[in-house]
Amino acid sequence: PKPVLDQKENERLWKSLQHGSSIEMTETVCRLLVHPESTVPFLGTKLRPLTMTKKQVERAIQKLDSEKEWEGAYEELSKLDPRLALSLEECWALAKTEDQKRRLAWVLHGEVIGGTEESHFELEPPKEKNGQWKLRWGFGTMGVSKDLAEIRMSRSRPKWFAETQAVTLLSLINSPAAWKVIEAMATGHNEATPTMRAGNALKCRKRGMFAPGYERPKFQRFRPVDPKLDERFVEPTPEEIQQVENRNHWNNLDYSVASESKIESIFDFLLRKPDETVAFFKTKMWPLKLNRKRADELVAKLFGAKEADWKGAVAEFAKLDIRLAYTVQEAWELADSDDQRTKMAMAILLDGPKHSEDLANFDVQLRKVVPMPVFEKLSEKDQARLYFDFTMKSGLPKELAERLGNHRMYTVAPGHFDELNEHLWNRQACAIHILDAIGTADALELIRDMATGHPDAAPTKVAKEVLKRRKR
């Protein structure tokens, strides 16, 4: 790969870090970290201390009703934030005209609210002592953060998320130029997340945590407080600790995990010894390809009477999904009895393999779904899904029936590859970018192996894109 990333590519990656998908965000973190020559100067142009004065806020809000100047003022207020200088009430009091209030509401919300270009906005104080401030327009209402503390707690990817992660990237690059940018960021508002991250990084640097040869502390399990339990406590082995860390960090690559936790796990995989990460990924990754002949063999076992056979088939379908060979509708139509339909549900429901033991106690029937009156038709993803009703089998023991009655399981089987990629294979796709950053022969060999999978599976597509880019 090239030793530096050009400006256009850096801008694309920065946009992905701000708003991109889980896979795109992983690519950004990995590529920026392994290209310090271009990353440090680029991030130096993106990061500025988060400070605003009252006069700056006043001037910017006054421009929000100027047709020539409002966009620039809106961008300034959005990149920084008026709450860096004033309270929420004080900010709102500065907006006098309808345009100023409307556009300031967009700033406070975090983006333009579609359909409100002509709306009248009002700020409503909380009705309870610790309640939330709200913005109201017409029939719409939404909560709004009153200060920087609430901003830090809002959304899975909060305000200044990219800037905060950029500070961490620079600290890991650990060059004099990188620390110069961090030192500047540490002069911002002391309650803004990037400022706090920069300050913490500088403290860690003073303690020698970025010095060559420093070993990060390993996960420590807390000892039981109860003396009786403490007598039976056995200190975990390094291997057991590593297994816990591996499991936690792998799970954090899931699409649904908060972005902050995801990036922490990406960094952990990258900062280990390369062979450790690659060896672990080999236990979690295999080419996603399944032909119909093999799928039919597994279906025969799935529909068989022997418990060991059908459980084994469920486990195989958890690794190589039947939708790699059949559409979800085709897979469902392979079942022609209550027992077969229940077992097929184990293979195609989102959590079917996980809850196969409990699913065995239900009859599963396809449910017809029609669009709501406000929609003319179902979306493409909706049309590809199957929806089910569960009926508990009769004659079950009372305790089991009560537990199953309170057990919530997914009743949806996705069929569109966008959903399969998101729900089933997001972690593998993210891992390919981590392997690309590691760049060892074993890592690249695993990427080449993953590139042989189903062409519509995200890990296959990401692997092919990585290999193509590496050939340029």
PDB file of C-alpha atoms in Angstrom, residues 264-387:
ATOM      1  CA  GLU A 264     -11.836   0.495  21.941  1.00  0.00           C
ATOM      2  CA  SER A 265     -12.003  -3.124  20.805  1.00  0.00           C
ATOM      3  CA  ILE A 266     -10.559  -2.279  17.384  1.00  0.00           C
ATOM      4  CA  PHE A 267      -7.611  -0.622  19.097  1.00  0.00           C
ATOM      5  CA  ASP A 268      -7.153  -3.635  21.375  1.00  0.00           C
ATOM      6  CA  PHE A 269      -6.942  -6.024  18.422  1.00  0.00           C
ATOM      7  CA  LEU A 270      -4.476  -3.718  16.645  1.00  0.00           C
ATOM      8  CA  LEU A 271      -2.221  -3.106  19.636  1.00  0.00           C
ATOM      9  CA  ARG A 272      -1.689  -6.767  20.486  1.00  0.00           C
ATOM     10  CA  LYS A 273       1.000  -8.936  19.002  1.00  0.00           C
ATOM     11  CA  PRO A 274      -0.148  -9.442  15.397  1.00  0.00           C
ATOM     12  CA  ASP A 275      -0.034 -13.235  15.539  1.00  0.00           C
ATOM     13  CA  GLU A 276      -2.364 -13.262  18.579  1.00  0.00           C
ATOM     14  CA  THR A 277      -5.087 -11.292  16.804  1.00  0.00           C
ATOM     15  CA  VAL A 278      -4.751 -13.260  13.561  1.00  0.00           C
ATOM     16  CA  ALA A 279      -4.856 -16.581  15.409  1.00  0.00           C
ATOM     17  CA  PHE A 280      -8.062 -15.554  17.188  1.00  0.00           C
ATOM     18  CA  PHE A 281      -9.707 -14.297  13.989  1.00  0.00           C
ATOM     19  CA  LYS A 282      -8.987 -17.641  12.338  1.00  0.00           C
ATOM     20  CA  THR A 283     -11.307 -19.251  14.895  1.00  0.00           C
ATOM     21  CA  LYS A 284     -14.110 -16.836  13.960  1.00  0.00           C
ATOM     22  CA  MET A 285     -13.753 -16.389  10.200  1.00  0.00           C
ATOM     23  CA  TRP A 286     -14.240 -18.689   7.221  1.00  0.00           C
ATOM     24  CA  PRO A 287     -15.314 -18.088   3.609  1.00  0.00           C
ATOM     25  CA  LEU A 288     -19.076 -17.583   3.457  1.00  0.00           C
ATOM     26  CA  LYS A 289     -19.912 -20.032   0.719  1.00  0.00           C
ATOM     27  CA  LEU A 290     -22.459 -22.823   0.677  1.00  0.00           C
ATOM     28  CA  ASN A 291     -23.620 -24.665  -2.441  1.00  0.00           C
ATOM     29  CA  ARG A 292     -27.040 -26.247  -2.728  1.00  0.00           C
ATOM     30  CA  LYS A 293     -25.703 -29.789  -2.624  1.00  0.00           C
ATOM     31  CA  ARG A 294     -24.132 -29.211   0.798  1.00  0.00           C
ATOM     32  CA  ALA A 295     -27.160 -27.193   1.933  1.00  0.00           C
ATOM     33  CA  ASP A 296     -29.471 -30.083   0.977  1.00  0.00           C
ATOM     34  CA  GLU A 297     -27.310 -32.513   2.956  1.00  0.00           C
ATOM     35  CA  LEU A 298     -27.596 -30.278   6.022  1.00  0.00           C
ATOM     36  CA  VAL A 299     -31.357 -29.865   5.535  1.00  0.00           C
ATOM     37  CA  ALA A 300     -31.735 -33.654   5.479  1.00  0.00           C
ATOM     38  CA  LYS A 301     -29.924 -33.822   8.832  1.00  0.00           C
ATOM     39  CA  LEU A 302     -31.946 -30.893  10.140  1.00  0.00           C
ATOM     40  CA  PHE A 303     -35.205 -32.646   9.346  1.00  0.00           C
ATOM     41  CA  GLY A 304     -33.986 -35.997  10.690  1.00  0.00           C
ATOM     42  CA  ALA A 305     -35.239 -37.660  13.862  1.00  0.00           C
ATOM     43  CA  LYS A 306     -31.845 -38.027  15.547  1.00  0.00           C
ATOM     44  CA  GLU A 307     -31.282 -35.196  17.992  1.00  0.00           C
ATOM     45  CA  ALA A 308     -27.524 -35.179  17.472  1.00  0.00           C
ATOM     46  CA  ASP A 309     -28.002 -34.827  13.699  1.00  0.00           C
ATOM     47  CA  TRP A 310     -30.474 -31.932  13.709  1.00  0.00           C
ATOM     48  CA  LYS A 311     -28.578 -30.071  16.441  1.00  0.00           C
ATOM     49  CA  GLY A 312     -25.396 -30.505  14.424  1.00  0.00           C
ATOM     50  CA  ALA A 313     -27.140 -29.124  11.355  1.00  0.00           C
ATOM     51  CA  VAL A 314     -28.358 -26.082  13.317  1.00  0.00           C
ATOM     52  CA  ALA A 315     -24.772 -25.467  14.438  1.00  0.00           C
ATOM     53  CA  GLU A 316     -23.528 -25.761  10.834  1.00  0.00           C
ATOM     54  CA  PHE A 317     -26.171 -23.315   9.598  1.00  0.00           C
ATOM     55  CA  ALA A 318     -25.068 -20.908  12.318  1.00  0.00           C
ATOM     56  CA  LYS A 319     -21.644 -20.876  10.640  1.00  0.00           C
ATOM     57  CA  LEU A 320     -22.734 -21.043   6.993  1.00  0.00           C
ATOM     58  CA  ASP A 321     -26.213 -19.623   6.707  1.00  0.00           C
ATOM     59  CA  ILE A 322     -28.699 -21.457   4.487  1.00  0.00           C
ATOM     60  CA  ARG A 323     -29.424 -18.133   2.745  1.00  0.00           C
ATOM     61  CA  LEU A 324     -26.017 -18.436   1.097  1.00  0.00           C
ATOM     62  CA  ALA A 325     -27.606 -21.186  -1.039  1.00  0.00           C
ATOM     63  CA  TYR A 326     -31.371 -20.516  -0.929  1.00  0.00           C
ATOM     64  CA  THR A 327     -33.505 -17.426  -0.555  1.00  0.00           C
ATOM     65  CA  VAL A 328     -35.286 -17.319   2.791  1.00  0.00           C
ATOM     66  CA  GLN A 329     -38.615 -18.079   1.057  1.00  0.00           C
ATOM     67  CA  GLU A 330     -37.106 -21.082  -0.731  1.00  0.00           C
ATOM     68  CA  ALA A 331     -35.587 -22.346   2.509  1.00  0.00           C
ATOM     69  CA  TRP A 332     -38.917 -22.108   4.328  1.00  0.00           C
ATOM     70  CA  GLU A 333     -40.728 -23.972   1.562  1.00  0.00           C
ATOM     71  CA  LEU A 334     -38.386 -26.948   2.043  1.00  0.00           C
ATOM     72  CA  ALA A 335     -40.274 -27.719   5.267  1.00  0.00           C
ATOM     73  CA  ASP A 336     -43.626 -29.518   4.903  1.00  0.00           C
ATOM     74  CA  SER A 337     -44.490 -30.613   8.461  1.00  0.00           C
ATOM     75  CA  ASP A 338     -44.801 -28.919  11.850  1.00  0.00           C
ATOM     76  CA  ASP A 339     -41.580 -30.542  13.041  1.00  0.00           C
ATOM     77  CA  GLN A 340     -39.673 -29.496   9.918  1.00  0.00           C
ATOM     78  CA  ARG A 341     -41.014 -25.943  10.080  1.00  0.00           C
ATOM     79  CA  THR A 342     -39.902 -25.644  13.697  1.00  0.00           C
ATOM     80  CA  LYS A 343     -36.428 -26.879  12.807  1.00  0.00           C
ATOM     81  CA  MET A 344     -36.147 -24.605   9.784  1.00  0.00           C
ATOM     82  CA  ALA A 345     -37.038 -21.684  12.064  1.00  0.00           C
ATOM     83  CA  MET A 346     -33.975 -22.601  14.116  1.00  0.00           C
ATOM     84  CA  ALA A 347     -31.842 -22.051  11.019  1.00  0.00           C
ATOM     85  CA  ILE A 348     -33.368 -18.829   9.663  1.00  0.00           C
ATOM     86  CA  LEU A 349     -34.585 -16.793  12.649  1.00  0.00           C
ATOM     87  CA  LEU A 350     -32.142 -14.121  13.793  1.00  0.00           C
ATOM     88  CA  ASP A 351     -31.611 -15.852  17.126  1.00  0.00           C
ATOM     89  CA  GLY A 352     -32.710 -19.321  15.992  1.00  0.00           C
ATOM     90  CA  PRO A 353     -29.429 -21.184  16.597  1.00  0.00           C
ATOM     91  CA  LYS A 354     -29.049 -19.536  20.020  1.00  0.00           C
ATOM     92  CA  HIS A 355     -32.547 -20.536  21.143  1.00  0.00           C
ATOM     93  CA  SER A 356     -32.934 -23.822  19.267  1.00  0.00           C
ATOM     94  CA  GLU A 357     -33.500 -25.763  22.512  1.00  0.00           C
ATOM     95  CA  ASP A 358     -36.480 -23.577  23.391  1.00  0.00           C
ATOM     96  CA  LEU A 359     -37.774 -23.343  19.825  1.00  0.00           C
ATOM     97  CA  ALA A 360     -38.147 -27.120  19.810  1.00  0.00           C
ATOM     98  CA  ASN A 361     -41.147 -26.630  22.116  1.00  0.00           C
ATOM     99  CA  PHE A 362     -43.059 -24.466  19.622  1.00  0.00           C
ATOM    100  CA  ASP A 363     -44.927 -24.948  16.379  1.00  0.00           C
ATOM    101  CA  VAL A 364     -43.900 -22.162  14.020  1.00  0.00           C
ATOM    102  CA  GLN A 365     -46.255 -20.781  11.389  1.00  0.00           C
ATOM    103  CA  LEU A 366     -45.685 -18.163   8.701  1.00  0.00           C
ATOM    104  CA  ARG A 367     -47.563 -14.925   9.296  1.00  0.00           C
ATOM    105  CA  LYS A 368     -48.834 -12.812   6.411  1.00  0.00           C
ATOM    106  CA  VAL A 369     -47.737  -9.193   6.696  1.00  0.00           C
ATOM    107  CA  VAL A 370     -49.335  -6.297   4.859  1.00  0.00           C
ATOM    108  CA  PRO A 371     -48.137  -2.696   4.714  1.00  0.00           C
ATOM    109  CA  MET A 372     -49.607  -0.133   7.081  1.00  0.00           C
ATOM    110  CA  PRO A 373     -52.242   2.154   5.538  1.00  0.00           C
ATOM    111  CA  VAL A 374     -49.789   5.080   5.373  1.00  0.00           C
ATOM    112  CA  PHE A 375     -47.481   3.077   3.071  1.00  0.00           C
ATOM    113  CA  GLU A 376     -48.381   2.070  -0.467  1.00  0.00           C
ATOM    114  CA  LYS A 377     -46.181  -1.019  -0.337  1.00  0.00           C
ATOM    115  CA  LEU A 378     -43.595  -2.821   1.757  1.00  0.00           C
ATOM    116  CA  SER A 379     -39.954  -1.828   1.347  1.00  0.00           C
ATOM    117  CA  GLU A 380     -37.545  -4.142  -0.459  1.00  0.00           C
ATOM    118  CA  LYS A 381     -36.119  -5.336   2.866  1.00  0.00           C
ATOM    119  CA  ASP A 382     -39.597  -5.886   4.298  1.00  0.00           C
ATOM    120  CA  GLN A 383     -40.628  -7.892   1.264  1.00  0.00           C
ATOM    121  CA  ALA A 384     -37.590 -10.149   1.670  1.00  0.00           C
ATOM    122  CA  ARG A 385     -38.334 -10.938   5.329  1.00  0.00           C
ATOM    123  CA  LEU A 386     -40.506 -13.693   6.737  1.00  0.00           C
ATOM    124  CA  TYR A 387     -42.557 -13.143   9.889  1.00  0.00           C
TER     125      TYR A 387
END
